[in-house]
Amino acid sequence: MNKEIVLTGIKPTGKVHVGNYIAAIKPALQIAIVSDCTALYFIADYHGLTFIQDKEEYNHLSYGIAATWLAMGLDPERVIFYRQSDVPEIFELNWILSCLTPKGLMNRAHAYKAILDKNEQLGVDMDSGVNMGLYTYPILMAADILLFQSDKVPVGKDQIQHVEIARDIAEGFNRNFGDTFKLPKYVVDEYTAVIPGLDGRKMSKSYNNTIPLFESTEDLKKLINKMKTDSTPPNEPRDPDTSNVFLLYKEFATPEQIQELRNKYLNGISWGEAKQELFQVMNDYLEEPRKKYNELMGEPEQIDHILFEGAKKARAMAAPILEKVKTKIGRYR
Ligand code: ADP
Ligand code: TRP
C-alpha cells in the first residue's frame, strides 16, 4: 500500500519563534517520527520573496529556517527536506493552476483581505503594498501541496483557509480534466492552536511580541521576564491553566516538572519565580539545538548539500505527477 504523504512548508520571513516551533515544527517532526508516512518538509523561500526583498535578509532567513529544522531534530534520511526554489516543477504547476483559478477565489483569501482592510483604515490606495506574488500566494501554495499528492498538511490555524483553497483548486481541476489530484486535508493541533506572545496576543512577528527560538541565554532570560502576567499578589494561589507562562512551560518540561510547577502555582509561587522556572526548562531544552543551529549557520555548504539531496528526491516524486497533469491539459499529441 502507498504510504500517506505529509507535507508542510515554512516561509522565511523572520526569525523562527517559539510559536512557530510549538505549533508547526514540533508536531511535524513528531508526525515524521511516529507515523509510517512519506514526509516532505520544505523552506517556502519563494513565498518569502513576496515579503522579503532584500538580498542579505532573504538569504539569511532562508538558511535560518533550514538550520532551525535540522537543529530541532529533522532527520534528512527520514524526511524529504528541500528548498522550494530548487524544485522548478512547482512553478510550472503554479502557472497551470493559475490559469484554472478564478480571480474571485484570491479576492476572498484572508491574508489579502487583511491588507485591503488595513489600507482602507489608513485611507490609502486599496492595492498599496500588494504585489502579484502576494495576491496569488495561495495558488503557489496549492502547487506546493498538490504536486506531491499530499494527503495531510500540518499547519497553524491561520493556514487552514490556504489548504482549503488548495482543495478547491484540486477539485476544479479534477472536474475539468478528470480525476488527477488527491484532495489534501489540513492537520491542526487544537491544543496548541494559538501560542501567546509576550503581550498575551498571538505570538507573531507582525506584533513584535515573539520569543525567538535561538536567542542567547541572556536575551532569552530578558524576554521571558517581559512576559505579561496578571496582578495576583505574591503568595496567593494562581491558576496554572490560564497562565501563559505555564502554557509555554508545558511545552518544554517533563510531566514530573509540569506537575511540580502546577503544585507551586497552587501554593502561590511569585511570577518572578515562575518565569525563572520557565527560563530554566527552555534554556536546557534549547541548549544543544542552539549549538547545532550556530554550527550549521557557520557552514551553509552543509545546509546546501542536504537541501540539494532533498530536492533531487522531491523532483523525482514530482516529475511523473507533473507529466500526468500536462497530459490531462492536452500538452502532448
Ligand atoms: P508569524 O505569525 O510570526 O508571521 P508565520 O505566519 O510565518 O508566523 O507562521 C509559520 C507557521 O507557524 C504557521 O504554520 C503558523 O500557523 C504557525 N504559527 C505562527 N505563530 C503562531 C502562534 N502564535 N501560535 C500558533 N501557531 C503559530
Ligand atoms: N503559507 C505557509 C505559511 O505562511 C507556508 C507554506 C507555503 C506552506 N507552502 C506551503 C505550508 C504548503 C504548508 C503547505 O506558514
Coordinates of C-alpha atoms and ligand atoms in Angstrom, one line a residue:
M1 CA 0.0 0.0 0.0
N2 CA 1.2 3.5 -0.7
K3 CA 2.3 5.5 2.3
E4 CA 0.4 8.6 3.3
I5 CA 2.1 11.8 2.1
V6 CA 2.5 14.5 4.8
L7 CA 3.8 17.9 3.6
T8 CA 4.4 21.3 5.1
G9 CA 6.5 24.4 4.5
I10 CA 7.5 27.5 6.4
K11 CA 8.2 30.8 4.7
P12 CA 11.4 32.5 5.7
T13 CA 10.1 36.0 6.6
G14 CA 11.5 36.4 10.1
K15 CA 13.4 34.8 13.0
V16 CA 11.8 31.5 13.9
H17 CA 10.0 31.9 17.2
V18 CA 8.6 29.7 19.9
G19 CA 5.1 29.9 18.4
N20 CA 6.4 28.6 15.0
Y21 CA 8.3 25.8 16.8
I22 CA 5.5 24.6 19.0
A23 CA 2.7 24.9 16.5
A24 CA 4.4 24.0 13.3
I25 CA 7.8 22.4 13.6
K26 CA 7.4 20.2 16.7
P27 CA 4.2 18.5 15.6
A28 CA 5.5 18.0 12.1
L29 CA 8.7 16.4 13.4
Q30 CA 6.6 14.2 15.7
I31 CA 4.4 13.0 12.8
A32 CA 7.6 12.1 10.8
I33 CA 8.9 10.0 13.7
V34 CA 5.7 8.2 14.9
S35 CA 3.8 7.6 11.7
D36 CA 4.8 5.4 8.8
C37 CA 4.4 8.2 6.2
T38 CA 6.4 9.9 3.5
A39 CA 7.1 13.3 5.0
L40 CA 8.1 16.3 2.8
Y41 CA 9.1 19.5 4.6
F42 CA 10.4 22.5 2.8
I43 CA 11.6 26.1 3.0
A44 CA 9.0 28.1 1.2
D45 CA 11.6 30.7 0.1
Y46 CA 9.7 32.0 -3.0
H47 CA 6.7 32.6 -0.8
G48 CA 9.1 34.6 1.4
L49 CA 10.0 36.7 -1.6
T50 CA 6.5 38.2 -1.6
F51 CA 7.6 40.0 1.7
I52 CA 11.4 40.0 1.9
Q53 CA 13.0 41.9 -1.0
D54 CA 16.5 42.4 0.4
K55 CA 19.2 40.1 -0.8
E56 CA 21.1 39.6 2.5
E57 CA 17.9 39.3 4.6
Y58 CA 16.4 36.8 2.1
N59 CA 19.5 34.7 2.2
H60 CA 20.0 34.8 5.9
L61 CA 16.3 34.0 6.7
S62 CA 16.2 31.1 4.3
Y63 CA 19.3 29.4 5.8
G64 CA 17.9 30.2 9.2
I65 CA 14.8 28.2 8.7
A66 CA 16.7 25.3 7.2
A67 CA 19.2 25.3 10.2
T68 CA 16.3 25.5 12.6
W69 CA 14.6 22.4 11.3
L70 CA 17.8 20.5 11.3
A71 CA 18.8 21.7 14.8
M72 CA 15.5 20.7 16.2
G73 CA 16.0 17.2 15.0
L74 CA 14.8 16.8 11.4
D75 CA 16.5 13.7 10.0
P76 CA 17.1 14.2 6.3
E77 CA 17.2 10.4 5.8
R78 CA 13.7 10.2 7.1
V79 CA 12.1 13.4 5.8
I80 CA 12.4 14.7 2.2
F81 CA 13.8 18.2 3.1
Y82 CA 14.2 20.8 0.4
R83 CA 14.1 24.4 -0.7
Q84 CA 11.0 25.3 -2.8
S85 CA 13.1 27.2 -5.3
D86 CA 15.2 24.1 -6.1
V87 CA 12.1 22.4 -7.5
P88 CA 11.1 24.0 -10.7
E89 CA 8.2 21.7 -11.3
I90 CA 6.3 23.6 -8.5
F91 CA 6.5 26.8 -10.6
E92 CA 5.3 25.1 -13.8
L93 CA 2.3 23.7 -11.9
N94 CA 1.8 27.1 -10.3
W95 CA 1.2 28.6 -13.8
I96 CA -1.1 25.8 -14.9
L97 CA -3.2 26.2 -11.7
S98 CA -3.2 30.0 -12.0
C99 CA -4.9 29.6 -15.4
L100 CA -7.6 27.5 -13.8
T101 CA -8.2 29.5 -10.7
P102 CA -11.0 32.1 -10.6
K103 CA -9.8 35.5 -9.6
G104 CA -12.6 35.7 -7.1
L105 CA -11.1 32.9 -5.1
M106 CA -8.0 35.0 -4.5
N107 CA -10.1 38.1 -3.6
R108 CA -11.6 36.0 -0.7
A109 CA -8.2 35.0 0.8
H110 CA -7.8 36.2 4.4
A111 CA -4.2 37.5 4.1
Y112 CA -5.0 39.6 1.1
K113 CA -8.3 40.8 2.6
A114 CA -6.5 41.8 5.8
I115 CA -4.2 44.1 3.7
L116 CA -7.1 45.7 1.9
D117 CA -8.8 46.4 5.3
K118 CA -5.6 47.9 6.7
N119 CA -5.3 50.1 3.6
E120 CA -8.8 51.2 3.9
Q121 CA -8.3 52.2 7.5
L122 CA -5.2 54.1 6.6
G123 CA -7.1 55.8 3.8
V124 CA -4.5 54.8 1.1
D125 CA -5.0 53.1 -2.2
M126 CA -6.6 49.7 -1.6
D127 CA -3.8 47.8 -3.5
S128 CA -1.0 49.7 -1.8
G129 CA 1.8 47.2 -0.8
V130 CA 0.2 44.3 -2.7
N131 CA 2.4 42.6 -5.2
M132 CA 1.1 40.0 -7.6
G133 CA 3.0 37.2 -5.7
L134 CA 1.2 38.1 -2.5
Y135 CA -2.1 38.2 -4.3
T136 CA -1.7 34.8 -5.9
Y137 CA 0.2 33.3 -2.9
P138 CA -2.5 30.7 -2.3
I139 CA -2.0 29.3 -5.8
L140 CA 1.7 28.7 -5.3
M141 CA 0.8 27.0 -2.0
A142 CA -1.7 24.8 -3.8
A143 CA 1.0 23.9 -6.3
D144 CA 3.4 23.0 -3.4
I145 CA 0.7 20.7 -1.9
L146 CA -0.9 19.2 -5.0
L147 CA 2.3 18.4 -6.9
F148 CA 3.1 15.7 -4.3
Q149 CA -0.4 14.3 -4.0
S150 CA -0.3 15.3 -0.3
D151 CA -2.8 13.6 2.0
K152 CA -2.1 15.7 5.1
V153 CA -0.8 19.2 5.6
P154 CA 0.1 20.1 9.2
V155 CA -0.3 23.9 9.7
G156 CA -1.2 26.5 12.2
K157 CA -4.8 27.7 12.3
D158 CA -4.1 30.8 10.1
Q159 CA -3.2 28.5 7.2
I160 CA -6.4 26.4 7.2
Q161 CA -8.0 28.6 4.5
H162 CA -5.0 28.2 2.3
V163 CA -5.3 24.4 2.4
E164 CA -9.0 24.7 1.7
I165 CA -8.2 26.8 -1.3
A166 CA -5.7 24.1 -2.5
R167 CA -8.6 21.6 -2.2
D168 CA -10.9 23.8 -4.2
I169 CA -8.3 24.2 -6.9
A170 CA -7.8 20.5 -7.0
E171 CA -11.5 19.8 -7.2
G172 CA -11.8 22.3 -10.0
F173 CA -9.0 20.6 -12.0
N174 CA -10.4 17.2 -11.4
R175 CA -13.9 18.3 -12.6
N176 CA -12.5 19.8 -15.7
F177 CA -9.9 17.2 -16.7
G178 CA -10.8 14.1 -14.8
D179 CA -9.5 12.6 -11.6
T180 CA -5.9 13.8 -11.2
F181 CA -5.2 15.4 -7.8
K182 CA -5.7 14.0 -4.3
L183 CA -7.7 16.3 -2.1
P184 CA -5.4 17.4 0.8
K185 CA -6.6 17.7 4.4
Y186 CA -5.1 20.2 6.9
V187 CA -4.0 18.9 10.3
V188 CA -4.2 21.5 13.1
D189 CA -3.1 20.6 16.6
E190 CA -6.1 22.1 18.5
Y191 CA -4.3 22.1 21.9
T192 CA -1.5 24.4 20.8
A193 CA -3.6 26.2 18.2
V194 CA -2.5 29.7 19.3
I195 CA 0.6 30.3 21.2
P196 CA 0.5 33.6 23.1
G197 CA 3.4 36.2 22.8
L198 CA 5.0 38.4 25.3
D199 CA 2.0 40.8 25.5
G200 CA -0.6 38.0 25.6
R201 CA -1.7 38.4 22.0
K202 CA -0.9 35.6 19.4
M203 CA 2.9 35.3 19.2
S204 CA 3.7 36.7 15.8
K205 CA 6.5 38.6 14.1
S206 CA 3.8 41.0 12.9
Y207 CA 3.1 42.0 16.5
N208 CA 6.7 42.2 17.5
N209 CA 6.0 40.1 20.6
T210 CA 7.9 36.9 19.9
I211 CA 10.4 34.9 21.8
P212 CA 12.8 33.8 19.0
L213 CA 13.9 30.2 19.3
F214 CA 17.6 30.8 19.3
E215 CA 18.3 33.8 21.4
S216 CA 21.4 33.9 23.5
T217 CA 20.8 32.7 27.1
E218 CA 20.8 36.3 28.4
D219 CA 18.3 37.6 25.9
L220 CA 16.1 34.6 26.4
K221 CA 16.0 35.4 30.1
K222 CA 15.3 39.1 29.4
L223 CA 12.4 38.2 27.1
I224 CA 10.8 35.8 29.5
N225 CA 10.9 38.4 32.2
K226 CA 9.0 40.7 29.9
M227 CA 6.0 38.3 29.6
K228 CA 2.8 39.9 30.7
T229 CA 1.2 38.5 33.8
D230 CA -1.7 39.5 35.9
S231 CA -1.5 41.3 39.2
T232 CA -2.1 38.4 41.6
P233 CA -0.1 39.3 44.7
P234 CA 2.8 37.1 45.7
N235 CA 1.9 34.1 47.9
E236 CA -1.6 33.9 46.5
P237 CA -2.6 30.8 44.6
R238 CA -2.8 31.3 40.9
D239 CA -4.5 29.2 38.2
P240 CA -1.9 27.4 36.0
D241 CA -4.4 26.8 33.3
T242 CA -4.9 30.4 32.5
S243 CA -1.2 31.3 32.7
N244 CA 0.8 31.9 29.6
V245 CA 4.0 31.3 31.5
F246 CA 2.6 27.8 32.4
L247 CA 1.4 27.2 28.9
L248 CA 4.9 27.7 27.5
Y249 CA 6.4 25.7 30.4
K250 CA 4.3 22.7 29.5
E251 CA 5.9 22.6 26.0
F252 CA 9.4 22.3 27.3
A253 CA 9.2 20.4 30.6
T254 CA 8.8 16.8 31.6
P255 CA 5.5 15.5 33.0
E256 CA 7.0 15.5 36.5
Q257 CA 8.3 19.0 36.2
I258 CA 4.9 20.1 35.0
Q259 CA 3.2 18.5 38.0
E260 CA 5.6 20.2 40.3
L261 CA 5.2 23.6 38.9
R262 CA 1.4 23.1 38.9
N263 CA 1.6 22.5 42.7
K264 CA 3.8 25.5 43.2
Y265 CA 1.2 27.7 41.3
L266 CA -1.5 26.4 43.7
N267 CA 0.7 27.3 46.6
G268 CA 1.3 30.8 45.4
I269 CA 4.6 30.9 43.5
S270 CA 5.5 34.5 42.5
W271 CA 5.5 35.4 38.8
G272 CA 9.3 36.1 39.0
E273 CA 9.9 32.6 40.2
A274 CA 7.6 31.1 37.7
K275 CA 9.4 32.9 34.9
Q276 CA 12.7 31.7 36.3
E277 CA 11.4 28.1 36.1
L278 CA 10.3 28.7 32.6
F279 CA 13.6 30.1 31.6
Q280 CA 15.4 27.2 33.1
V281 CA 13.5 24.5 31.2
M282 CA 13.5 26.4 28.0
N283 CA 17.2 27.1 28.2
D284 CA 18.0 23.4 29.0
Y285 CA 15.8 22.2 26.2
L286 CA 17.3 24.6 23.7
E287 CA 20.9 24.5 24.6
E288 CA 22.0 21.7 22.3
P289 CA 19.8 22.8 19.4
R290 CA 21.2 26.3 19.7
K291 CA 24.7 25.0 19.4
K292 CA 23.8 22.9 16.4
Y293 CA 22.0 25.9 14.8
N294 CA 25.0 28.2 15.2
E295 CA 27.3 25.5 13.8
L296 CA 25.1 25.0 10.7
M297 CA 24.8 28.7 10.2
G298 CA 28.6 28.8 10.1
E299 CA 28.6 26.1 7.4
P300 CA 26.0 26.9 4.9
E301 CA 27.5 24.5 2.4
Q302 CA 26.4 21.7 4.7
I303 CA 22.8 23.0 4.6
D304 CA 23.0 23.4 0.8
H305 CA 24.2 19.8 0.4
I306 CA 21.3 18.5 2.5
L307 CA 18.7 20.6 0.7
F308 CA 20.0 19.7 -2.8
E309 CA 19.8 16.0 -2.0
G310 CA 16.3 16.6 -0.7
A311 CA 15.3 18.5 -3.9
K312 CA 16.5 15.6 -6.0
K313 CA 14.2 13.2 -4.2
A314 CA 11.3 15.8 -4.4
R315 CA 11.8 16.3 -8.1
A316 CA 11.8 12.6 -8.7
M317 CA 8.4 12.4 -7.0
A318 CA 7.1 15.5 -8.7
A319 CA 8.1 14.7 -12.3
P320 CA 5.6 11.9 -13.1
I321 CA 2.7 13.9 -11.5
L322 CA 3.5 17.0 -13.5
E323 CA 3.6 14.9 -16.6
K324 CA 0.2 13.5 -15.8
V325 CA -1.1 17.0 -15.4
K326 CA 0.4 18.1 -18.7
T327 CA -1.1 15.1 -20.4
K328 CA -4.5 15.9 -19.0
I329 CA -4.5 19.5 -20.2
G330 CA -3.5 18.4 -23.7
R331 CA 0.1 19.5 -23.8
Y332 CA 1.1 16.3 -25.7
R333 CA -0.1 14.9 -29.0
Ligands
ADP1 P1 4.2 34.8 12.1 O1 2.7 35.0 12.6 O2 5.1 35.1 13.2 O3 4.4 35.7 10.9 P2 4.2 32.6 10.3 O4 2.9 33.2 9.6 O5 5.4 32.7 9.5 O6 4.4 33.3 11.7 O7 3.9 31.2 10.7 C1 4.6 30.0 10.4 C2 3.8 28.8 11.0 O8 3.7 28.9 12.4 C3 2.4 28.7 10.5 O9 2.0 27.3 10.4 C4 1.6 29.4 11.6 O10 0.3 28.9 11.7 C5 2.4 28.9 12.8 N1 2.3 30.0 13.9 C6 2.9 31.1 13.9 N2 2.7 31.8 15.1 C7 1.9 31.0 15.8 C8 1.3 31.1 17.1 N3 1.5 32.2 17.9 N4 0.5 30.1 17.5 C9 0.3 29.1 16.7 N5 0.8 28.9 15.5 C10 1.6 29.8 15.0
TRP2 N1 1.9 29.7 3.8 C1 2.6 29.0 4.8 C2 2.8 29.9 6.0 O1 2.8 31.1 5.8 C3 3.8 28.4 4.2 C4 3.6 27.4 3.1 C5 3.9 27.6 1.8 C6 3.0 26.1 3.3 N2 3.6 26.5 1.1 C7 3.0 25.6 1.9 C8 2.5 25.4 4.3 C9 2.5 24.3 1.7 C10 2.0 24.1 4.1 C11 2.0 23.6 2.8 O2 3.1 29.5 7.0

